[in-house]
CSV table of C-alpha atoms in Angstrom, one decimal:
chain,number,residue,atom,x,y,z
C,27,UNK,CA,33.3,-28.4,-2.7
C,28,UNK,CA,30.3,-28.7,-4.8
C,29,UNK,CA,29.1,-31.9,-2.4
C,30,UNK,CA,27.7,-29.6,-0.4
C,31,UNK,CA,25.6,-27.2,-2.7
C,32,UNK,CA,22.6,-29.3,-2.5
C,33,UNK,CA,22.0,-29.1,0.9
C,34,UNK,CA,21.8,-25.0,0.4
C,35,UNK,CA,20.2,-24.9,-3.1
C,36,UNK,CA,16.2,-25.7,-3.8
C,37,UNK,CA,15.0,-26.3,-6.8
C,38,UNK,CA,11.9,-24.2,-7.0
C,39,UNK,CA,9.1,-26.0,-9.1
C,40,UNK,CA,6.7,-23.3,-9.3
C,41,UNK,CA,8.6,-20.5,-10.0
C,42,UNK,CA,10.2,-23.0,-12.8
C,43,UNK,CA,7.2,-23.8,-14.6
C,44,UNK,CA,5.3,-20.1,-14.2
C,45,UNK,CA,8.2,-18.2,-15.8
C,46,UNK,CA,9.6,-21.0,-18.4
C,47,UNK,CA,12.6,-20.6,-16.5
C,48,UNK,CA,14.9,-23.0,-14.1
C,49,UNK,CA,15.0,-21.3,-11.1
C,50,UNK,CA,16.1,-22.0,-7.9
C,51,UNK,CA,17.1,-20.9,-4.5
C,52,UNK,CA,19.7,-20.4,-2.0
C,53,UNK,CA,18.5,-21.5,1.7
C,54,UNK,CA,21.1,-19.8,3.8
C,55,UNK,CA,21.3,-16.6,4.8
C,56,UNK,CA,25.0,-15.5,4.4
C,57,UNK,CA,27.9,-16.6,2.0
C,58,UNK,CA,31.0,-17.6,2.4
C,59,UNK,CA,33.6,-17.9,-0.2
C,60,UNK,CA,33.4,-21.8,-0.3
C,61,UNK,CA,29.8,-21.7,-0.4
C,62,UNK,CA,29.6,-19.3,-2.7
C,63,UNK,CA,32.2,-21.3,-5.3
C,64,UNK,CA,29.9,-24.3,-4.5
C,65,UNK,CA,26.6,-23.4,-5.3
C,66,UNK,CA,27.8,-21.3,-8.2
C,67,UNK,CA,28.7,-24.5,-9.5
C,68,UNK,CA,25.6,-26.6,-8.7
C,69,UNK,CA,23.7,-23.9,-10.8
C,70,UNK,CA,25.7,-24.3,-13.7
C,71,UNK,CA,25.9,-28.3,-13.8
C,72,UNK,CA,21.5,-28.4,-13.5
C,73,UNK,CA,21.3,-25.8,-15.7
C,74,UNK,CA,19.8,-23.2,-13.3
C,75,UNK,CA,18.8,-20.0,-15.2
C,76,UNK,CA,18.4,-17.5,-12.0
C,77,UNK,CA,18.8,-17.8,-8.7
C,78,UNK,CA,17.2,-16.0,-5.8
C,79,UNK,CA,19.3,-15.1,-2.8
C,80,UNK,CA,17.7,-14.0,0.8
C,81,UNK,CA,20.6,-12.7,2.8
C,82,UNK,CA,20.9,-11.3,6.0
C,83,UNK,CA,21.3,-7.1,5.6
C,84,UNK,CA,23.9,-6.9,8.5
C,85,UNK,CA,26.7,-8.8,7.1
C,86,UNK,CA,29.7,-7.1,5.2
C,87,UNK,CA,31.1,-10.4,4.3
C,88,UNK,CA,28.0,-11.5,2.9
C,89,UNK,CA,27.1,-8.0,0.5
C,90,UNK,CA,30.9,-7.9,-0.5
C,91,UNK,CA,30.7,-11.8,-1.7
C,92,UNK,CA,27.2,-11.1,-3.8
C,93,UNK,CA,28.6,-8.8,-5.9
C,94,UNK,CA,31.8,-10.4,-6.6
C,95,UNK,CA,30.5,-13.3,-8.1
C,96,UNK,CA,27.8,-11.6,-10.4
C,97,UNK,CA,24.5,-11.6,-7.4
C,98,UNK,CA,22.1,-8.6,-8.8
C,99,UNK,CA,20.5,-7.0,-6.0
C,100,UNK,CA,17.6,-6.1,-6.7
C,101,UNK,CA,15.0,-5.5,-3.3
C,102,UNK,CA,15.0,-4.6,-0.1
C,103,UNK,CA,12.7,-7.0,2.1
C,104,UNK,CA,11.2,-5.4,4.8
C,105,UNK,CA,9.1,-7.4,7.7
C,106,UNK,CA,7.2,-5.8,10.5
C,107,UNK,CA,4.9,-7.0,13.0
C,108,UNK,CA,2.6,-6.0,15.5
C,109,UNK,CA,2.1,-7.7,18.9
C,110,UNK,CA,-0.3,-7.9,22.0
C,111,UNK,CA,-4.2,-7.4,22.3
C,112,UNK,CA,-5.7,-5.0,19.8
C,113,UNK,CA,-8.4,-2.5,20.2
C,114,UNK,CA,-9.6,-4.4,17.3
C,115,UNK,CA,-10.3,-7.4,19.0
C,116,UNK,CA,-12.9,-6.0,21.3
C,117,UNK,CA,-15.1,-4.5,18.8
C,118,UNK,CA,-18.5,-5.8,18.1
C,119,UNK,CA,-17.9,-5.5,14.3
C,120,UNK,CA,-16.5,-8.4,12.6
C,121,UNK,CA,-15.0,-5.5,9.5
C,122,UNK,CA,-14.5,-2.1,9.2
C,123,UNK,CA,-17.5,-0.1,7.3
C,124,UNK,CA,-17.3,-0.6,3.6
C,125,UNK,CA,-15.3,-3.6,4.1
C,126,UNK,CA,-16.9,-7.4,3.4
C,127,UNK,CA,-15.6,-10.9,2.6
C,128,UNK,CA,-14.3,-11.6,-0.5
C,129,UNK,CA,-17.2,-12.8,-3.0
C,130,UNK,CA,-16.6,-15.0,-6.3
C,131,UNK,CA,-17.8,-12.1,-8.8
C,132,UNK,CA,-15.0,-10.1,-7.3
C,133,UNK,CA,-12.5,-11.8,-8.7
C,134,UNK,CA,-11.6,-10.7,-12.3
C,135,UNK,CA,-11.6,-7.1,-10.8
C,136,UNK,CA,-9.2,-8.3,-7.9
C,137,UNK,CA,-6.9,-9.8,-10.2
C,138,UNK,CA,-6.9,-6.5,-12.5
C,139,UNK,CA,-6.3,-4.7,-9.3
C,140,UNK,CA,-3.5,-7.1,-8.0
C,141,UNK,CA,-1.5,-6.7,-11.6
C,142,UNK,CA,-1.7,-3.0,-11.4
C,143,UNK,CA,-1.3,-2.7,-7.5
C,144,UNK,CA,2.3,-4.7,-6.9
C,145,UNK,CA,4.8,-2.4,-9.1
C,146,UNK,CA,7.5,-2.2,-6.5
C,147,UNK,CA,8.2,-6.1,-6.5
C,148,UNK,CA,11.2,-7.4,-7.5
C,149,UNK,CA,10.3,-8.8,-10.1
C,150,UNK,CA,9.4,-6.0,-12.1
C,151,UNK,CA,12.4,-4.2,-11.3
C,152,UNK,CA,14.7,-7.1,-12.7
C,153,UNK,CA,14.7,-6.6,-16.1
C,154,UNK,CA,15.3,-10.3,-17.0
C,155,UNK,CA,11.3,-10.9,-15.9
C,156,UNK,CA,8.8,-9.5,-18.3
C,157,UNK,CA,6.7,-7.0,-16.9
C,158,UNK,CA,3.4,-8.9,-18.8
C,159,UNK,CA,4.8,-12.1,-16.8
C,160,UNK,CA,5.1,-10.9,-13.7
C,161,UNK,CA,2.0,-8.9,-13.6
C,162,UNK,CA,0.1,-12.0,-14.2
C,163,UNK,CA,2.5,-13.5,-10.9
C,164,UNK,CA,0.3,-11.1,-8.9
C,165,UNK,CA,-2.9,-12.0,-10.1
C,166,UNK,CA,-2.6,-15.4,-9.8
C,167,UNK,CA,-1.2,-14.9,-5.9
C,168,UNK,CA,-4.6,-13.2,-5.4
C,169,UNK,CA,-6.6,-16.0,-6.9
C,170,UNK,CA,-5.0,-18.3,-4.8
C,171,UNK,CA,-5.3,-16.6,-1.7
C,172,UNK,CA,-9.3,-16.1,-2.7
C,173,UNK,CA,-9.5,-19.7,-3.5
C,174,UNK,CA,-7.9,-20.8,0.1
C,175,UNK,CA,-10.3,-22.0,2.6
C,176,UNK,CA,-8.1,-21.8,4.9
C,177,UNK,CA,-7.4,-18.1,5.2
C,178,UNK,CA,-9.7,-14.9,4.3
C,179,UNK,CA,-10.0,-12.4,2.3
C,180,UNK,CA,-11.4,-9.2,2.4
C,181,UNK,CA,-12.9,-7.3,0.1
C,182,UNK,CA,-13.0,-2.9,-0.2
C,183,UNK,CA,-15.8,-0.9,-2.0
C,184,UNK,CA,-15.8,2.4,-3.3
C,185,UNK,CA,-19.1,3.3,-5.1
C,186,UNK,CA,-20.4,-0.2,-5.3
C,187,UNK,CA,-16.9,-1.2,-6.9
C,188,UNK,CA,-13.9,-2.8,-5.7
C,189,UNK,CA,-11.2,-0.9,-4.6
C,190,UNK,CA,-9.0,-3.0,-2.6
C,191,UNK,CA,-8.0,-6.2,-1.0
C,192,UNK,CA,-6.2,-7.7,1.7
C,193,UNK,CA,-5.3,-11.6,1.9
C,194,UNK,CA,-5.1,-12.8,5.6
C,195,UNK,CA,-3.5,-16.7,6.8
C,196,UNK,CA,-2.5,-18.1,9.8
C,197,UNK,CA,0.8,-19.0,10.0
C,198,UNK,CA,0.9,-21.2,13.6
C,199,UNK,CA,-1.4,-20.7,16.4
C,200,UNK,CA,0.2,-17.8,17.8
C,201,UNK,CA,1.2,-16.1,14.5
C,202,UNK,CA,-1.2,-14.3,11.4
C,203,UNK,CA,0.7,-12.7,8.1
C,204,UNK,CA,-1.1,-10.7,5.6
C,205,UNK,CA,0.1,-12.0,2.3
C,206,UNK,CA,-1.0,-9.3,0.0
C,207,UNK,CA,-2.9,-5.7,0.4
C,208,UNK,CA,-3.6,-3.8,-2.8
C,209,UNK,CA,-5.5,-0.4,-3.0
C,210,UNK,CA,-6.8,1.0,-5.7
C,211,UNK,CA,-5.2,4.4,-7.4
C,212,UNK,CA,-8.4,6.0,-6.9
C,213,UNK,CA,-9.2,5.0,-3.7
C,214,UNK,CA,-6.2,6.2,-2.4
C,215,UNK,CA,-6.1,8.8,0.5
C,216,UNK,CA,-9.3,7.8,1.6
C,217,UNK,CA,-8.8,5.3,4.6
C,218,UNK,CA,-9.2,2.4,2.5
C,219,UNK,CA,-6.0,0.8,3.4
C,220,UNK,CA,-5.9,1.3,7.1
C,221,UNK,CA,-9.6,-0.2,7.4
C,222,UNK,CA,-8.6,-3.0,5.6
C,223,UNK,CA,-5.4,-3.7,8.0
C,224,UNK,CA,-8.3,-3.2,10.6
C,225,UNK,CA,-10.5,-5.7,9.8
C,226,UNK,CA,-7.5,-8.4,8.9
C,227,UNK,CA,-6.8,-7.8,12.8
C,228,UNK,CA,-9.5,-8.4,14.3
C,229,UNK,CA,-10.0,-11.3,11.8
C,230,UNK,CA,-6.7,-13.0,13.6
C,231,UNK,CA,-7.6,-12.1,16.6
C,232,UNK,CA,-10.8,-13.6,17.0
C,233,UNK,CA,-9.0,-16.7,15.7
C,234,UNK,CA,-6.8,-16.1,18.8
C,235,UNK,CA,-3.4,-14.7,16.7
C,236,UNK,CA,-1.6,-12.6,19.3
C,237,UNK,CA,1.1,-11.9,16.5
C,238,UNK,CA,0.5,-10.7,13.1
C,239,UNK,CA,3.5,-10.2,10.5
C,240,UNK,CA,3.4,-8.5,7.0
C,241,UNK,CA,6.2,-8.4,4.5
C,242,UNK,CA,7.0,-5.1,2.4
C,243,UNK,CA,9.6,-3.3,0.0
C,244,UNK,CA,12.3,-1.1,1.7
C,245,UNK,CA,11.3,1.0,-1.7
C,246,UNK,CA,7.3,1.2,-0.8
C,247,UNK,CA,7.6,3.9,1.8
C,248,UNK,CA,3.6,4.4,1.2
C,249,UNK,CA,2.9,0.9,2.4
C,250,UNK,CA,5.7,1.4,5.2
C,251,UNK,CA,4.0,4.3,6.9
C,252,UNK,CA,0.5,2.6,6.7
C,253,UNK,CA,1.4,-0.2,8.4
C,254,UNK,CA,3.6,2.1,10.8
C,255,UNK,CA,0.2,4.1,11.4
C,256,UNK,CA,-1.6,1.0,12.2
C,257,UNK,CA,0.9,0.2,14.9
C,258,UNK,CA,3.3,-1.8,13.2
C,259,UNK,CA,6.8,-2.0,13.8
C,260,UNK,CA,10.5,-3.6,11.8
C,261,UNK,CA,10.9,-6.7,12.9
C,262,UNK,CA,13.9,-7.4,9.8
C,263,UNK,CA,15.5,-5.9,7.2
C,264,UNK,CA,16.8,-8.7,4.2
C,265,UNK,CA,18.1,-8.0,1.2
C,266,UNK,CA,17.2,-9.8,-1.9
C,267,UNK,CA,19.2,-10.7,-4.9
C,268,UNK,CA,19.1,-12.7,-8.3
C,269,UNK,CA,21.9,-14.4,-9.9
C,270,UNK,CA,21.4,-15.0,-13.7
C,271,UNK,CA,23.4,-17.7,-16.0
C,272,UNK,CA,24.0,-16.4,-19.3
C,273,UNK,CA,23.5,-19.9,-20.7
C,274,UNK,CA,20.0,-21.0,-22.3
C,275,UNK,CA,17.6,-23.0,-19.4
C,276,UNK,CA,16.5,-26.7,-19.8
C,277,UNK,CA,13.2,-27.5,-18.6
C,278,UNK,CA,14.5,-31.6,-18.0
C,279,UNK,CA,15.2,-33.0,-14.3
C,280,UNK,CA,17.0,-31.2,-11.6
C-alpha cells in the first residue's frame, strides 16, 4: 500500500529549510482509508515532521478520515474571484489617490507591516509553529513579491508613511491573484483597503486579466466583506489541516 504514497505526497523544500522542519504535502484532495494508511506511512519512513493537507470542504468521508488518524485542522481556506470588465479598467488613472508603486525604501516598513498584518494564518494558530517564525514567513512573502519583476506591488500612504500593501501576479493570460493585502491598524476604516483592491484591478486589467482570484481565511470576516464590497464573490471553500509526528525531524534526503 505504501507504493503508492509518493505519487500523493511532496516533499516541500522551502517550507523544510524555513522552519528547520521536514515538511511535506498531501496533493489530493480527499482521503480514502487506503490512502490515508499509505501516506501515513510514507511520512514516518522519510521522517516527515508535519504534514499539510488541502481537502475538499464537501466530503464527509474525507473530514471523518482526518480526524481519525491524528489530521489537526487548523483553517478554513476561502477563494473568491471576480469576473468580467471592471469600471476600473476604463479609468484614466493608472492607481487610486494615495496609492503608488512599491519603492525600495519601503521595504523594512512593509515587512514590519506584513509580520503584524497576517495573524489569522494558519500558522499562527498551530501551536507547533512559533509565532517569531512565522511572523518572519510573512515578511519574507512580502519581500519576494517586492523583489518580482514579474508582478507589482503597490504601495498605501497615510501621512507620508506607509500604511498598506497589496501584491498583484498573473497567474495565466486570462487569470490575476492578489497574493497578499495588508493594512495597517491605523489606517483602518479609512478606505485604504478598497483603493488598494482598486488599483490591483485595473493593474490586471490593463494587462488584459479578465479574471482576478484572491485567497482568504474563513476566520478573517474583515477581509471577506472587503473583497465582497469590491465585487467579489466564493468561488471555494477548502479546509486545511496539519498532521504532526511526534518523532524528532531529520534534515538528510527525502
Amino acid at each position: 500500500m505504501s507504493d503508492i504514497a509518493p505519487a500523493l505526497c511532496e516533499f516541500l523544500e522551502w517550507d523544510s529549510r524555513f522552519f528547520g522542519r521536514r515538511i511535506a504535502r498531501l496533493t489530493l484532495p480527499r482521503l480514502t482509508p487506503e490512502a490515508a494508511t499509505a501516506v501515513l506511512a510514507w511520512c514516518r519512513t522519510k521522517h516527515i515532521a508535519c504534514l499539510y493537507f488541502l481537502a475538499d470542504a464537501d466530503d464527509s468521508e474525507t473530514t471523518q478520515l482526518a480526524a481519525e488518524h491524528g489530521f489537526q485542522l487548523v483553517d478554513v481556506r476561502l477563494t473568491l474571484e471576480r469576473g468580467g470588465p471592471t469600471e476600473c479598467a476604463s479609468s484614466a488613472r493608472s492607481v487610486e489617490e494615495g496609492i503608488r508603486p512599491f519603492a525600495t525604501a519601503d521595504l523594512p516598513a512593509l515587512r514590519g507591516l506584513a509580520g503584524r498584518a497576517h495573524r489569522d494564518s494558519r500558522f499562527f494558530f498551530d501551536p507547533h509553529f512559533s509565532p517569531a517564525r512565522s511572523q518572519q514567513l510573512f515578511e519574507t512573502w512580502v519581500e519576494n513579491s517586492c523583489n518580482d519583476h514579474r508582478g507589482q506591488v503597490f504601495v498605501a500612504e497615510v501621512e507620508g508613511r506607509p500604511a498598506g500593501y497589496v501584491a498583484c501576479q498573473i497567474v495565466n493570460a486570462q487569470t490575476g491573484q492578489i497574493g497578499l493585502l495588508g493594512v495597517d491598524a491605523v489606517a483602518q476604516g479609512r478606505g485604504v483597503g478598497t483603493r488598494l483592491i482598486r488599483s490591483a484591478l485595473r493593474w490586471f486589467a490593463a494587462r488584459g486579466a479578465t479574471r482576478v482570484i484572491v485567497v482568504t481565511q474563513g476566520r478573517n470576516v474583515r477581509a471577506q466583506r472587503l473583497y465582497q464590497k469590491c465585487g467579489f464573490v466564493t468561488a471555494a471553500l477548502q479546509l486545511w489541516y496539519h498532521r504532526w509526528f511526534e518523532f524528532v525531524p531529520s534534515r538528510g534526503k527525502t
